[in-house]
Short mmCIF file of the C-alpha atoms (twelve columns), coordinates in Angstrom:
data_MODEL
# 
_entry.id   MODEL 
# 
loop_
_atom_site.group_PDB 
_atom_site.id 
_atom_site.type_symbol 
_atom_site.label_atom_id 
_atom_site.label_alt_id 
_atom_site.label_comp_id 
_atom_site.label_asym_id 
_atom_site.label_seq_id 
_atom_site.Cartn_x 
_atom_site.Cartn_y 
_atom_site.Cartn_z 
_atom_site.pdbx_PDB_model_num 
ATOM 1  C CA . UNK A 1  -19.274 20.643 -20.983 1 
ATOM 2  C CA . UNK A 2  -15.666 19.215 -21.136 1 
ATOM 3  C CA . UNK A 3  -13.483 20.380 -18.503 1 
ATOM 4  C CA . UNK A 4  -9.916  19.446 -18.311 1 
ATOM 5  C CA . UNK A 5  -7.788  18.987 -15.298 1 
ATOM 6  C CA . UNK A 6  -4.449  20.702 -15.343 1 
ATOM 7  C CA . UNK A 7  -1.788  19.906 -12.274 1 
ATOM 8  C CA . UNK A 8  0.498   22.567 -11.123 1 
ATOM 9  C CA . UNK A 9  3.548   21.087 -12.438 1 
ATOM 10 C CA . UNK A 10 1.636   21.226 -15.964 1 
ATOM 11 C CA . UNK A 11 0.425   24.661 -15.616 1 
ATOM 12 C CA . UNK A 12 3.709   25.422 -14.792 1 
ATOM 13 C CA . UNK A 13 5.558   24.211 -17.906 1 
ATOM 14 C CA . UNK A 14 3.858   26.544 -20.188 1 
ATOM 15 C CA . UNK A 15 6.147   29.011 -21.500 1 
ATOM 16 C CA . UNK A 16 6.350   32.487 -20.142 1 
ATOM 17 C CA . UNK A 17 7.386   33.836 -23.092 1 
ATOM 18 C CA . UNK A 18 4.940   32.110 -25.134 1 
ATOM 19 C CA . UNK A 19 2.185   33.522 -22.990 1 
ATOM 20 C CA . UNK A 20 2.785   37.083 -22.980 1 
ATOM 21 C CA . UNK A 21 3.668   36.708 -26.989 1 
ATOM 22 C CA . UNK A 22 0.221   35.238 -27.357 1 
ATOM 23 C CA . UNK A 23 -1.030  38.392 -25.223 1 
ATOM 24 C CA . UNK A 24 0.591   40.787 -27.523 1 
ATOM 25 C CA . UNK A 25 3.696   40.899 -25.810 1 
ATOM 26 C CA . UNK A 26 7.005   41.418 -27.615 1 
ATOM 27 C CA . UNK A 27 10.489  41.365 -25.978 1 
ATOM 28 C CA . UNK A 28 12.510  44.468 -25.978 1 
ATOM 29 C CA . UNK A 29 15.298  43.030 -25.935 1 
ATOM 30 C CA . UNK A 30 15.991  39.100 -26.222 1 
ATOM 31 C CA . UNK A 31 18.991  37.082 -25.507 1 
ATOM 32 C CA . UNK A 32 19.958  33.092 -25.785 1 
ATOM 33 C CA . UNK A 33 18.335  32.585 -22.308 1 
ATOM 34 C CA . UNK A 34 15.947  35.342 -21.345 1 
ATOM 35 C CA . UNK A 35 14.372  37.799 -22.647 1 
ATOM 36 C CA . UNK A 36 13.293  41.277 -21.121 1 
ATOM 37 C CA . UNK A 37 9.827   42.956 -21.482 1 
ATOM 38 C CA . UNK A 38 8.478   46.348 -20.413 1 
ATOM 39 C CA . UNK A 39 5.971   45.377 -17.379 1 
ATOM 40 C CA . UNK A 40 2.290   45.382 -18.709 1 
ATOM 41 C CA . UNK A 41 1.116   45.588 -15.232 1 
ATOM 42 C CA . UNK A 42 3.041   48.998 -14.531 1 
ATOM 43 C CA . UNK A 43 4.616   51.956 -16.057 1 
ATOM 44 C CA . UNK A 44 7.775   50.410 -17.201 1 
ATOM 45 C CA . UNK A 45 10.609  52.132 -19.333 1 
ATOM 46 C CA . UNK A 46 13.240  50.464 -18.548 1 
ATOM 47 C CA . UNK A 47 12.086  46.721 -19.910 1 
ATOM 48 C CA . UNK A 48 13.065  45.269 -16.100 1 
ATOM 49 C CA . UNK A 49 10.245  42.196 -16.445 1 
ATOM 50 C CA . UNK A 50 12.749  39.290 -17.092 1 
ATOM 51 C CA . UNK A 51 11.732  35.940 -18.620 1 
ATOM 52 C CA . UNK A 52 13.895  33.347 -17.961 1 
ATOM 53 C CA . UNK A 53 14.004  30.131 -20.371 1 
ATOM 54 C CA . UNK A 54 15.828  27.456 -19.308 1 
ATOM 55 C CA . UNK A 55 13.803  27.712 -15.702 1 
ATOM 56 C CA . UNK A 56 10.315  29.229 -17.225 1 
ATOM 57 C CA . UNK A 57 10.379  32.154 -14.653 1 
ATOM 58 C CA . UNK A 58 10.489  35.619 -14.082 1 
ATOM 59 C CA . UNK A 59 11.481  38.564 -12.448 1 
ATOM 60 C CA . UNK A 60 10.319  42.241 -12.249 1 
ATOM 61 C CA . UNK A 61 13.321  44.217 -11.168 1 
ATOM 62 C CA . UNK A 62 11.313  47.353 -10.787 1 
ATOM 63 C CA . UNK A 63 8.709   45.451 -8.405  1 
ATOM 64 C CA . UNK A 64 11.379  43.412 -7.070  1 
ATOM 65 C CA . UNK A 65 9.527   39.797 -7.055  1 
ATOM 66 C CA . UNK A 66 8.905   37.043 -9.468  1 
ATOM 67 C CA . UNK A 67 7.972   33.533 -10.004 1 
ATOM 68 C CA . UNK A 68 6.423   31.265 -12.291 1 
ATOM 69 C CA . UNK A 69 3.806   31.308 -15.138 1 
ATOM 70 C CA . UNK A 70 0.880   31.120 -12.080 1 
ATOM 71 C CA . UNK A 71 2.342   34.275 -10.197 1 
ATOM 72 C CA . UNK A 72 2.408   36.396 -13.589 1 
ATOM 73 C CA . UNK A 73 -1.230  35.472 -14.775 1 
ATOM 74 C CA . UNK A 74 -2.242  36.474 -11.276 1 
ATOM 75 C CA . UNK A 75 -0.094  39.685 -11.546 1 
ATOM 76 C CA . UNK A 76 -1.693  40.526 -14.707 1 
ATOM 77 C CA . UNK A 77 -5.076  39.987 -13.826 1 
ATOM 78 C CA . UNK A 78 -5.296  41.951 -10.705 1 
# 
């Protein structure tokens, strides 16, 4: 088998956005620097998961806590 070993920082530079789009994910609504999502991890309405860009993180304003790509997979696994 061929295993590869991924640091933190690297795991960390994979886009957000690029994750959840390759999940299925679409933005609600999407602006020059983020982009907001209805929370696949909860009933969401209100598209309050934010994606941020420029930094590669994100906040749930309905949850009220973030972080990076790591904290979402985790999130969304659960």
């Amino acid at each position: 088998m061929n295993y590869e070993y991924y640091d933190l920082q690297h795991i960390k530079s994979i886009s957000i956005a690029d994750y959840l789009n390759a999940r299925g994910m679409q933005p609600i609504k999407r602006y020059s620097s983020y982009a907001l999502y209805n929370a696949p991890y909860r009933e969401d309405h209100n598209a309050s998961l934010k994606v941020d860009f420029a930094h590669n993180l994100w906040y749930d304003f309905g949850l009220g806590k973030g972080g990076s790509i790591i904290d979402l997979v985790m999130l969304l696994q659960r």
